[in-house]
Short mmCIF file of C-alpha atoms (C1' of nucleotides) in Angstrom, two decimals:
data_model
loop_
_atom_site.label_atom_id
_atom_site.label_comp_id
_atom_site.label_asym_id
_atom_site.label_seq_id
_atom_site.Cartn_x
_atom_site.Cartn_y
_atom_site.Cartn_z
CA UNK A 1 28.51 -15.55 18.18
CA UNK A 2 25.72 -13.46 16.43
CA UNK A 3 23.59 -15.46 13.99
CA UNK A 4 24.27 -12.69 11.68
CA UNK A 5 28.01 -13.56 11.46
CA UNK A 6 27.83 -17.24 12.20
CA UNK A 7 27.99 -19.53 9.10
CA UNK A 8 25.58 -21.93 10.17
CA UNK A 9 22.49 -19.83 10.22
CA UNK A 10 19.75 -21.32 12.03
CA UNK A 11 16.96 -23.45 10.45
CA UNK A 12 14.37 -21.59 11.82
CA UNK A 13 15.53 -17.89 11.21
CA UNK A 14 16.21 -19.13 7.56
CA UNK A 15 12.71 -20.41 7.20
CA UNK A 16 11.50 -17.07 8.81
CA UNK A 17 13.22 -15.30 6.61
CA UNK A 18 11.64 -17.34 3.17
CA UNK A 19 8.07 -17.21 4.87
CA UNK A 20 8.65 -13.19 5.56
CA UNK A 21 10.21 -12.48 1.82
CA UNK A 22 7.19 -14.42 -0.08
CA UNK A 23 4.71 -12.58 2.27
CA UNK A 24 6.36 -8.87 1.98
CA UNK A 25 6.38 -9.73 -2.37
CA UNK A 26 2.65 -10.59 -2.34
CA UNK A 27 1.00 -8.65 0.60
CA UNK A 28 3.48 -5.83 1.37
CA UNK A 29 5.52 -5.22 4.41
CA UNK A 30 2.74 -3.78 6.36
CA UNK A 31 0.11 -5.99 5.75
CA UNK A 32 2.01 -9.00 6.90
CA UNK A 33 2.14 -10.01 10.90
CA UNK A 34 4.26 -12.10 12.89
CA UNK A 35 1.18 -14.12 13.34
CA UNK A 36 1.14 -15.25 9.74
CA UNK A 37 4.65 -16.52 9.64
CA UNK A 38 4.16 -18.16 13.24
CA UNK A 39 0.90 -20.47 12.32
CA UNK A 40 2.61 -20.76 9.26
CA UNK A 41 5.95 -22.01 10.85
CA UNK A 42 4.50 -23.91 13.54
CA UNK A 43 5.54 -21.96 16.71
CA UNK A 44 4.24 -19.24 18.90
CA UNK A 45 4.46 -15.49 18.10
CA UNK A 46 7.42 -14.96 20.75
CA UNK A 47 9.87 -17.33 18.58
CA UNK A 48 9.92 -14.72 15.72
CA UNK A 49 10.62 -12.19 17.97
CA UNK A 50 13.80 -14.15 19.54
CA UNK A 51 15.36 -14.10 16.56
CA UNK A 52 14.40 -10.31 15.13
CA UNK A 53 12.90 -8.43 18.44
CA UNK A 54 11.31 -5.52 16.05
CA UNK A 55 9.46 -6.34 12.89
CA UNK A 56 12.08 -3.31 11.28
CA UNK A 57 14.78 -6.14 12.52
CA UNK A 58 13.18 -8.60 10.08
CA UNK A 59 12.65 -6.16 7.63
CA UNK A 60 16.23 -4.65 7.47
CA UNK A 61 17.32 -8.16 7.34
CA UNK A 62 15.44 -9.13 4.32
CA UNK A 63 16.67 -6.33 2.28
CA UNK A 64 20.33 -7.12 3.80
CA UNK A 65 19.55 -10.87 2.21
CA UNK A 66 18.85 -9.24 -1.41
CA UNK A 67 21.60 -7.15 -1.50
CA UNK A 68 24.02 -9.88 -0.85
CA UNK A 69 22.09 -12.12 -3.21
CA UNK A 70 21.86 -9.72 -5.75
CA UNK A 71 26.10 -9.25 -5.65
CA UNK A 72 26.13 -12.75 -6.17
CA UNK A 73 24.19 -12.73 -8.94
CA UNK A 74 25.78 -9.93 -10.49
CA UNK A 75 29.08 -11.68 -10.09
CA UNK A 76 27.52 -14.89 -11.25
CA UNK A 77 26.61 -12.79 -14.86
CA UNK A 78 29.70 -11.15 -15.34
CA UNK A 79 30.82 -13.17 -18.11
CA UNK A 80 27.73 -13.42 -19.94
CA UNK A 81 26.96 -11.06 -22.50
CA UNK A 82 24.72 -7.84 -22.10
CA UNK A 83 21.67 -9.66 -24.25
CA UNK A 84 22.00 -12.80 -22.00
CA UNK A 85 22.20 -10.48 -18.89
CA UNK A 86 19.24 -8.92 -19.85
CA UNK A 87 17.24 -11.91 -20.33
CA UNK A 88 18.26 -13.35 -16.68
CA UNK A 89 16.67 -10.32 -15.51
CA UNK A 90 13.11 -11.00 -17.30
CA UNK A 91 13.36 -14.31 -16.40
CA UNK A 92 14.30 -13.44 -12.59
CA UNK A 93 10.90 -11.07 -13.54
CA UNK A 94 9.21 -14.00 -14.72
CA UNK A 95 9.70 -16.41 -11.33
CA UNK A 96 7.98 -13.21 -9.39
CA UNK A 97 5.51 -13.20 -11.67
CA UNK A 98 4.76 -16.74 -11.15
CA UNK A 99 4.08 -16.47 -7.72
CA UNK A 100 1.87 -13.57 -8.15
CA UNK A 101 4.53 -11.53 -6.46
CA UNK A 102 5.91 -7.99 -7.59
CA UNK A 103 9.81 -6.94 -7.00
CA UNK A 104 11.13 -6.16 -4.18
CA UNK A 105 11.62 -2.60 -5.04
CA UNK A 106 8.21 -2.32 -5.90
CA UNK A 107 6.89 -3.05 -2.74
CA UNK A 108 9.21 -1.04 -0.30
CA UNK A 109 8.98 1.87 -3.33
CA UNK A 110 5.37 2.23 -3.35
CA UNK A 111 5.32 1.31 0.85
CA UNK A 112 8.10 3.66 1.70
CA UNK A 113 6.64 6.31 3.93
CA UNK A 114 5.29 4.09 6.02
CA UNK A 115 8.83 2.14 6.63
CA UNK A 116 11.26 2.49 9.71
CA UNK A 117 13.71 4.77 9.25
CA UNK A 118 16.46 2.14 9.14
CA UNK A 119 14.67 -0.01 6.28
CA UNK A 120 14.08 2.89 4.09
CA UNK A 121 17.80 3.71 3.97
CA UNK A 122 18.72 -0.02 3.26
CA UNK A 123 15.95 0.23 0.64
CA UNK A 124 17.51 3.29 -1.12
CA UNK A 125 20.82 1.48 -0.95
CA UNK A 126 19.51 -1.68 -2.82
CA UNK A 127 17.78 0.51 -5.31
CA UNK A 128 20.25 2.10 -6.21
CA UNK A 129 22.40 -0.97 -7.08
CA UNK A 130 19.56 -2.41 -9.03
CA UNK A 131 19.30 0.64 -10.69
CA UNK A 132 23.06 0.66 -11.77
CA UNK A 133 22.77 -2.83 -12.89
CA UNK A 134 20.23 -2.28 -15.65
CA UNK A 135 22.45 0.82 -16.64
CA UNK A 136 25.16 -1.09 -16.66
CA UNK A 137 23.74 -3.73 -19.08
CA UNK A 138 22.57 -1.34 -21.51
CA UNK A 139 25.72 0.47 -21.61
CA UNK A 140 27.84 -2.20 -22.00
CA UNK A 141 25.50 -3.52 -24.61
CA UNK A 142 25.65 -0.06 -26.72
CA UNK A 143 29.54 -0.53 -26.41
CA UNK A 144 29.30 -3.76 -27.61
CA UNK A 145 27.33 -2.91 -30.50
CA UNK A 146 24.35 -5.17 -30.04
CA UNK A 147 21.77 -2.51 -28.23
CA UNK A 148 21.01 0.91 -29.92
CA UNK A 149 18.72 3.18 -28.62
CA UNK A 150 18.89 6.87 -28.49
CA UNK A 151 19.35 9.22 -25.53
CA UNK A 152 22.04 8.49 -22.49
CA UNK A 153 22.51 4.96 -20.84
CA UNK A 154 21.77 6.64 -17.96
CA UNK A 155 18.08 6.99 -18.95
CA UNK A 156 17.48 4.01 -20.90
CA UNK A 157 18.49 2.11 -17.81
CA UNK A 158 16.37 3.88 -16.00
CA UNK A 159 13.69 3.11 -18.33
CA UNK A 160 14.08 -0.23 -18.98
CA UNK A 161 14.51 -0.98 -14.11
CA UNK A 162 11.26 1.57 -14.38
CA UNK A 163 9.32 -0.74 -17.12
CA UNK A 164 10.17 -3.56 -15.53
CA UNK A 165 9.04 -2.89 -12.09
CA UNK A 166 5.54 -1.04 -13.18
CA UNK A 167 5.02 -4.25 -15.57
CA UNK A 168 5.53 -6.68 -12.59
CA UNK A 169 2.77 -4.12 -10.95
CA UNK A 170 0.18 -4.23 -14.18
CA UNK A 171 0.49 -7.79 -14.43
CA UNK A 172 -1.46 -8.16 -11.39
CA UNK A 173 -4.52 -7.36 -13.77
CA UNK A 174 -3.48 -8.81 -17.23
CA UNK A 175 -1.02 -11.43 -17.03
CA UNK A 176 -0.10 -10.45 -21.04
CA UNK A 177 1.52 -6.97 -19.61
CA UNK A 178 5.08 -8.61 -18.61
CA UNK A 179 5.02 -10.26 -21.73
CA UNK A 180 4.22 -7.54 -23.54
CA UNK A 181 6.72 -4.91 -22.17
CA UNK A 182 9.42 -7.49 -22.25
CA UNK A 183 9.02 -7.65 -25.86
CA UNK A 184 8.82 -4.18 -26.01
CA UNK A 185 12.08 -3.87 -24.29
CA UNK A 186 13.74 -6.12 -26.85
CA UNK A 187 12.45 -4.08 -29.61
CA UNK A 188 13.80 -0.60 -28.39
CA UNK A 189 16.96 -2.10 -27.58
CA UNK A 190 17.16 -3.62 -31.10
CA UNK A 191 18.04 -6.66 -29.55
CA UNK A 192 16.71 -10.13 -31.73
CA UNK B 1 -32.15 12.13 -2.13
CA UNK B 2 -28.53 10.51 -2.03
CA UNK B 3 -25.81 12.09 -1.30
CA UNK B 4 -24.20 10.58 -4.64
CA UNK B 5 -27.07 10.91 -6.79
CA UNK B 6 -27.38 15.22 -5.38
CA UNK B 7 -25.43 17.82 -7.38
CA UNK B 8 -24.62 19.79 -3.55
CA UNK B 9 -22.46 16.98 -2.54
CA UNK B 10 -21.62 17.56 0.86
CA UNK B 11 -18.44 19.69 2.24
CA UNK B 12 -17.82 16.91 4.56
CA UNK B 13 -17.62 14.16 2.25
CA UNK B 14 -15.33 16.08 -0.30
CA UNK B 15 -13.03 16.91 2.30
CA UNK B 16 -13.03 13.39 3.84
CA UNK B 17 -12.06 12.16 -0.09
CA UNK B 18 -9.36 14.82 -0.34
CA UNK B 19 -7.72 13.85 2.59
CA UNK B 20 -8.26 9.97 2.01
CA UNK B 21 -6.71 10.35 -1.43
CA UNK B 22 -3.48 12.56 -0.32
CA UNK B 23 -3.22 9.98 2.46
CA UNK B 24 -3.44 6.94 0.18
CA UNK B 25 -1.03 8.54 -2.32
CA UNK B 26 1.45 8.65 0.27
CA UNK B 27 0.99 5.77 2.45
CA UNK B 28 -0.86 3.54 0.69
CA UNK B 29 -4.60 2.54 1.47
CA UNK B 30 -3.93 -0.26 4.19
CA UNK B 31 -1.55 2.62 5.92
CA UNK B 32 -4.18 5.21 6.86
CA UNK B 33 -7.38 5.18 9.18
CA UNK B 34 -10.19 7.12 9.54
CA UNK B 35 -7.94 8.16 12.48
CA UNK B 36 -5.82 10.02 10.68
CA UNK B 37 -8.95 11.59 8.45
CA UNK B 38 -11.00 13.03 11.80
CA UNK B 39 -8.16 14.41 13.65
CA UNK B 40 -7.10 16.55 10.59
CA UNK B 41 -10.43 17.26 9.50
CA UNK B 42 -11.61 18.07 13.29
CA UNK B 43 -14.31 15.86 13.30
CA UNK B 44 -15.08 12.45 15.62
CA UNK B 45 -14.45 9.02 14.02
CA UNK B 46 -17.88 8.25 13.70
CA UNK B 47 -18.35 10.85 11.44
CA UNK B 48 -16.32 9.29 8.62
CA UNK B 49 -18.35 6.21 9.27
CA UNK B 50 -21.63 8.36 8.42
CA UNK B 51 -20.23 9.07 5.04
CA UNK B 52 -18.68 5.98 4.38
CA UNK B 53 -19.92 2.68 6.57
CA UNK B 54 -16.89 0.80 5.78
CA UNK B 55 -13.52 1.88 4.73
CA UNK B 56 -13.84 -0.17 1.51
CA UNK B 57 -16.90 2.44 0.90
CA UNK B 58 -14.23 5.00 0.63
CA UNK B 59 -11.91 3.52 -1.32
CA UNK B 60 -14.13 2.34 -3.93
CA UNK B 61 -15.30 5.91 -4.06
CA UNK B 62 -12.10 7.15 -4.16
CA UNK B 63 -11.20 5.22 -7.16
CA UNK B 64 -14.51 5.85 -9.03
CA UNK B 65 -13.76 9.50 -8.46
CA UNK B 66 -10.26 8.91 -10.41
CA UNK B 67 -12.63 6.98 -12.78
CA UNK B 68 -14.59 10.32 -13.69
CA UNK B 69 -11.63 13.03 -13.61
CA UNK B 70 -9.85 10.75 -15.97
CA UNK B 71 -12.72 10.67 -18.23
CA UNK B 72 -13.13 14.41 -18.42
CA UNK B 73 -9.26 14.29 -18.57
CA UNK B 74 -8.97 13.10 -21.63
CA UNK B 75 -12.19 14.62 -22.93
CA UNK B 76 -10.96 17.72 -22.52
CA UNK B 77 -7.38 16.66 -24.20
CA UNK B 78 -9.64 15.15 -27.14
CA UNK B 79 -8.23 18.13 -29.25
CA UNK B 80 -4.56 18.27 -28.81
CA UNK B 81 -1.71 16.52 -30.62
CA UNK B 82 -0.33 13.40 -29.25
CA UNK B 83 2.78 15.39 -28.53
CA UNK B 84 0.97 17.86 -26.44
CA UNK B 85 -1.18 14.78 -24.38
CA UNK B 86 2.38 12.77 -24.17
CA UNK B 87 3.20 16.32 -22.05
CA UNK B 88 0.17 17.11 -19.99
CA UNK B 89 0.69 12.83 -18.98
CA UNK B 90 4.36 14.25 -17.66
CA UNK B 91 2.89 17.15 -16.16
CA UNK B 92 0.47 15.26 -13.99
CA UNK B 93 3.18 13.15 -13.15
CA UNK B 94 5.18 16.06 -12.12
CA UNK B 95 2.21 17.03 -9.70
CA UNK B 96 1.80 14.03 -7.69
CA UNK B 97 5.62 13.93 -7.31
CA UNK B 98 5.68 17.31 -6.15
CA UNK B 99 3.24 16.10 -2.95
CA UNK B 100 5.48 13.31 -2.60
CA UNK B 101 2.94 11.27 -4.28
CA UNK B 102 2.83 8.15 -6.50
CA UNK B 103 0.42 7.37 -9.06
CA UNK B 104 -2.60 6.06 -7.83
CA UNK B 105 -2.76 2.70 -9.77
CA UNK B 106 1.17 2.42 -8.77
CA UNK B 107 -0.28 2.14 -4.78
CA UNK B 108 -2.96 -0.01 -5.87
CA UNK B 109 -1.29 -2.49 -7.90
CA UNK B 110 1.19 -3.09 -5.14
CA UNK B 111 -1.55 -3.33 -2.32
CA UNK B 112 -3.49 -4.91 -4.69
CA UNK B 113 -3.76 -8.45 -2.90
CA UNK B 114 -4.69 -7.15 0.35
CA UNK B 115 -7.72 -4.48 -0.91
CA UNK B 116 -11.06 -5.62 -0.68
CA UNK B 117 -12.51 -7.13 -3.69
CA UNK B 118 -14.69 -4.72 -4.85
CA UNK B 119 -11.78 -2.22 -4.79
CA UNK B 120 -9.87 -4.62 -6.81
CA UNK B 121 -12.34 -4.99 -9.18
CA UNK B 122 -12.88 -1.18 -9.53
CA UNK B 123 -8.96 -0.66 -9.34
CA UNK B 124 -8.51 -2.96 -12.58
CA UNK B 125 -11.34 -1.06 -14.48
CA UNK B 126 -8.95 2.22 -13.66
CA UNK B 127 -6.04 0.40 -14.55
CA UNK B 128 -7.20 -0.86 -17.88
CA UNK B 129 -9.03 2.64 -18.41
CA UNK B 130 -4.91 4.42 -18.31
CA UNK B 131 -3.51 2.05 -20.01
CA UNK B 132 -5.51 2.07 -23.04
CA UNK B 133 -4.83 6.04 -22.82
CA UNK B 134 -1.20 5.28 -23.03
CA UNK B 135 -1.56 3.18 -26.26
CA UNK B 136 -3.88 5.37 -27.67
CA UNK B 137 -1.65 8.38 -27.60
CA UNK B 138 1.49 6.35 -28.97
CA UNK B 139 -0.76 5.00 -31.59
CA UNK B 140 -1.81 8.15 -33.15
CA UNK B 141 1.43 9.86 -32.80
CA UNK B 142 2.25 7.20 -34.86
CA UNK B 143 -0.50 7.34 -37.15
CA UNK B 144 0.23 11.39 -37.37
CA UNK B 145 3.78 10.67 -38.09
CA UNK B 146 5.12 12.52 -35.19
CA UNK B 147 6.20 9.43 -32.80
CA UNK B 148 8.61 6.48 -34.29
CA UNK B 149 9.13 3.66 -32.78
CA UNK B 150 9.61 -0.18 -33.37
CA UNK B 151 7.37 -3.18 -31.91
CA UNK B 152 3.24 -2.69 -31.72
CA UNK B 153 1.47 -0.02 -29.69
CA UNK B 154 0.17 -1.87 -27.59
CA UNK B 155 3.73 -2.48 -26.31
CA UNK B 156 5.14 0.82 -26.51
CA UNK B 157 2.00 2.15 -24.31
CA UNK B 158 2.61 -0.51 -21.76
CA UNK B 159 6.35 0.77 -21.53
CA UNK B 160 5.36 3.95 -21.36
CA UNK B 161 3.01 3.83 -18.99
CA UNK B 162 4.78 0.92 -16.73
CA UNK B 163 8.00 3.09 -17.01
CA UNK B 164 6.03 6.49 -15.24
CA UNK B 165 4.40 4.31 -13.04
CA UNK B 166 8.06 2.69 -11.77
CA UNK B 167 9.44 5.97 -12.41
CA UNK B 168 6.93 7.78 -9.89
CA UNK B 169 8.41 4.99 -7.27
CA UNK B 170 12.07 5.39 -7.96
CA UNK B 171 11.60 9.37 -7.75
CA UNK B 172 11.18 8.78 -3.75
CA UNK B 173 14.43 7.59 -4.04
CA UNK B 174 16.42 10.10 -6.71
CA UNK B 175 14.39 12.93 -7.19
CA UNK B 176 16.09 13.00 -10.99
CA UNK B 177 14.85 9.33 -11.92
CA UNK B 178 11.54 11.23 -13.14
CA UNK B 179 13.22 13.71 -15.37
CA UNK B 180 15.81 11.06 -16.50
CA UNK B 181 12.59 8.70 -17.56
CA UNK B 182 9.99 11.64 -19.46
CA UNK B 183 13.36 12.64 -21.02
CA UNK B 184 14.41 8.89 -22.49
CA UNK B 185 10.55 8.66 -23.48
CA UNK B 186 10.33 11.27 -25.62
CA UNK B 187 13.63 10.33 -27.30
CA UNK B 188 12.39 6.84 -27.72
CA UNK B 189 9.36 8.16 -29.17
CA UNK B 190 11.42 10.18 -31.52
CA UNK B 191 9.11 13.21 -30.61
CA UNK B 192 11.22 17.05 -29.62
"C1'" DG C 1 -47.16 31.19 12.84
"C1'" DC C 2 -46.88 27.20 15.73
"C1'" DG C 3 -45.92 22.30 17.44
"C1'" DA C 4 -45.28 17.99 15.24
"C1'" DC C 5 -42.59 15.17 12.54
"C1'" DT C 6 -38.42 14.29 9.69
"C1'" DC C 7 -34.23 13.89 8.23
"C1'" DT C 8 -28.72 15.01 7.84
"C1'" DA C 9 -25.12 15.26 10.08
"C1'" DC C 10 -23.30 14.56 13.39
"C1'" DT C 11 -21.62 13.16 19.06
"C1'" DT C 12 -20.44 10.35 22.45
"C1'" DA C 13 -19.46 5.59 24.31
"C1'" DC C 14 -18.62 1.10 22.95
"C1'" DT C 15 -17.10 -3.89 21.07
"C1'" DG C 16 -13.78 -7.48 19.75
"C1'" DG C 17 -10.08 -7.94 16.87
"C1'" DT C 18 -5.27 -7.90 15.77
"C1'" DC C 19 -1.21 -6.00 15.80
"C1'" DA C 20 4.11 -5.18 18.03
"C1'" DG C 21 6.23 -6.37 21.81
"C1'" DT C 22 7.59 -7.77 26.69
"C1'" DA C 23 8.96 -10.51 30.81
"C1'" DA C 24 9.72 -14.74 32.66
"C1'" DG C 25 9.85 -19.16 32.67
"C1'" DG C 26 11.22 -24.21 30.37
"C1'" DT C 27 14.06 -27.85 27.98
"C1'" DG C 28 17.62 -29.64 25.68
"C1'" DT C 29 23.01 -29.60 24.26
"C1'" DC C 30 27.47 -28.33 24.43
"C1'" DG D 1 25.87 -24.56 34.80
"C1'" DA D 2 25.89 -21.54 30.75
"C1'" DC D 3 23.60 -21.25 26.49
"C1'" DA D 4 20.12 -21.43 22.47
"C1'" DC D 5 15.47 -21.52 21.32
"C1'" DC D 6 12.03 -21.74 22.42
"C1'" DT D 7 7.35 -21.39 25.71
"C1'" DT D 8 3.24 -19.21 28.01
"C1'" DA D 9 1.23 -15.34 29.54
"C1'" DC D 10 0.72 -10.60 28.99
"C1'" DT D 11 0.37 -5.56 28.08
"C1'" DG D 12 -1.10 -1.43 25.74
"C1'" DA D 13 -1.75 0.58 21.21
"C1'" DC D 14 -4.54 0.97 17.78
"C1'" DC D 15 -8.01 -0.48 14.50
"C1'" DA D 16 -12.55 -1.19 11.76
"C1'" DG D 17 -17.25 -0.83 12.76
"C1'" DT D 18 -22.07 -0.47 15.78
"C1'" DA D 19 -25.30 1.59 18.86
"C1'" DA D 20 -27.91 5.03 20.70
"C1'" DG D 21 -28.58 9.60 21.13
"C1'" DT D 22 -29.03 14.95 19.77
"C1'" DA D 23 -28.62 19.90 17.77
"C1'" DG D 24 -30.24 21.81 13.92
"C1'" DA D 25 -32.84 22.62 9.50
"C1'" DG D 26 -36.27 22.45 6.81
"C1'" DT D 27 -41.33 20.05 6.21
"C1'" DC D 28 -46.34 19.64 7.10
"C1'" DG D 29 -50.84 20.59 8.55
"C1'" DC D 30 -53.73 23.51 10.53
#
DNA sequence: GCGACTCTACTTACTGGTCAGTAAGGTGTC
DNA sequence: GACACCTTACTGACCAGTAAGTAGAGTCGC
């Protein structure tokens, strides 16, 4: 039985993924090594290679987990109003910021050209998922009459998504930047 | 006479900076090596070290050049209307996109935590410069009565800057994303 | 106008460190 | 005894950075 399809995912495997995720969001995929993980975990380097033979296997598993997590997140959100969904999006960003991290799509798109091909494809799918979600929020917000903005829902969704991604990067220099962008997006959407 | 203060900057030195710039904007600062540059330039690795002893020296010189270039850009722009300034900003982004690059502040902030300290400081100054400029455009646009938006000029400037930075990263997956964001920003600002 | 000197802009040759990745062996559990 | 989950021990590639040497162009005293 492959670990990927096994319900009881190895403890070590999960710890590796968690550590790799934190490292990727703070340092980037290229800038962390198996050493970083194994040292923190108290195992040898080759133990990581046992679970993820190539670094790209680890990267792909990381993005796949993001996609699954995101799917669950949006399903759990389905009952919420567009305004509440937006606020949950903002809280997600706050959580990244609190850990001195940026959003996964931000680091992955910045490093894109140096990533292994399978990771590039996976990233593309993940970014499309998040982009579609932002678009969905502002479209349903306008349809429900609680959000008001000129132009298309596609355009507004892209601006919200791009601005939040950029804001998390800006927030590394000025912690007020994230608050500033969130507040301005609320005002541009005419909600609250 | 130091090369930095000499008007006649070495040809090789300039070529190194140009190549390093292109490499940084497409691959990132950590993901290019002196080998990449020396191979392209037809010189030996140590020749690069002659002009830039440490890689961080090259990085700092790169950002310093950005600051100087940006200063000249904004000065040349001083006579233009806010609407025209915004369009020039958009054209700048188009140029990066055309070369499969992202904006310098995007890659530098994504990699920030792995950059040498002097580069981090330099980056902070550069980002502050660009942020202030975006804020200035939308403030003067509102004052002149040609741009209309809720909230503060600080907030709107941050959204425009963050959205453009994010859009260039999104555009790596979907080339329409940049157009989409530019169009939406124009509509949010109520100009054109 | 010629040798001595100096400086710039490199070269060759090297070091030590880090990296991903592999092979083969060990150990405990079912 | 088969398998999951590690270990030790290693390889080869790449990396930033350094030391020492050199070719050529310009400068200086004389």
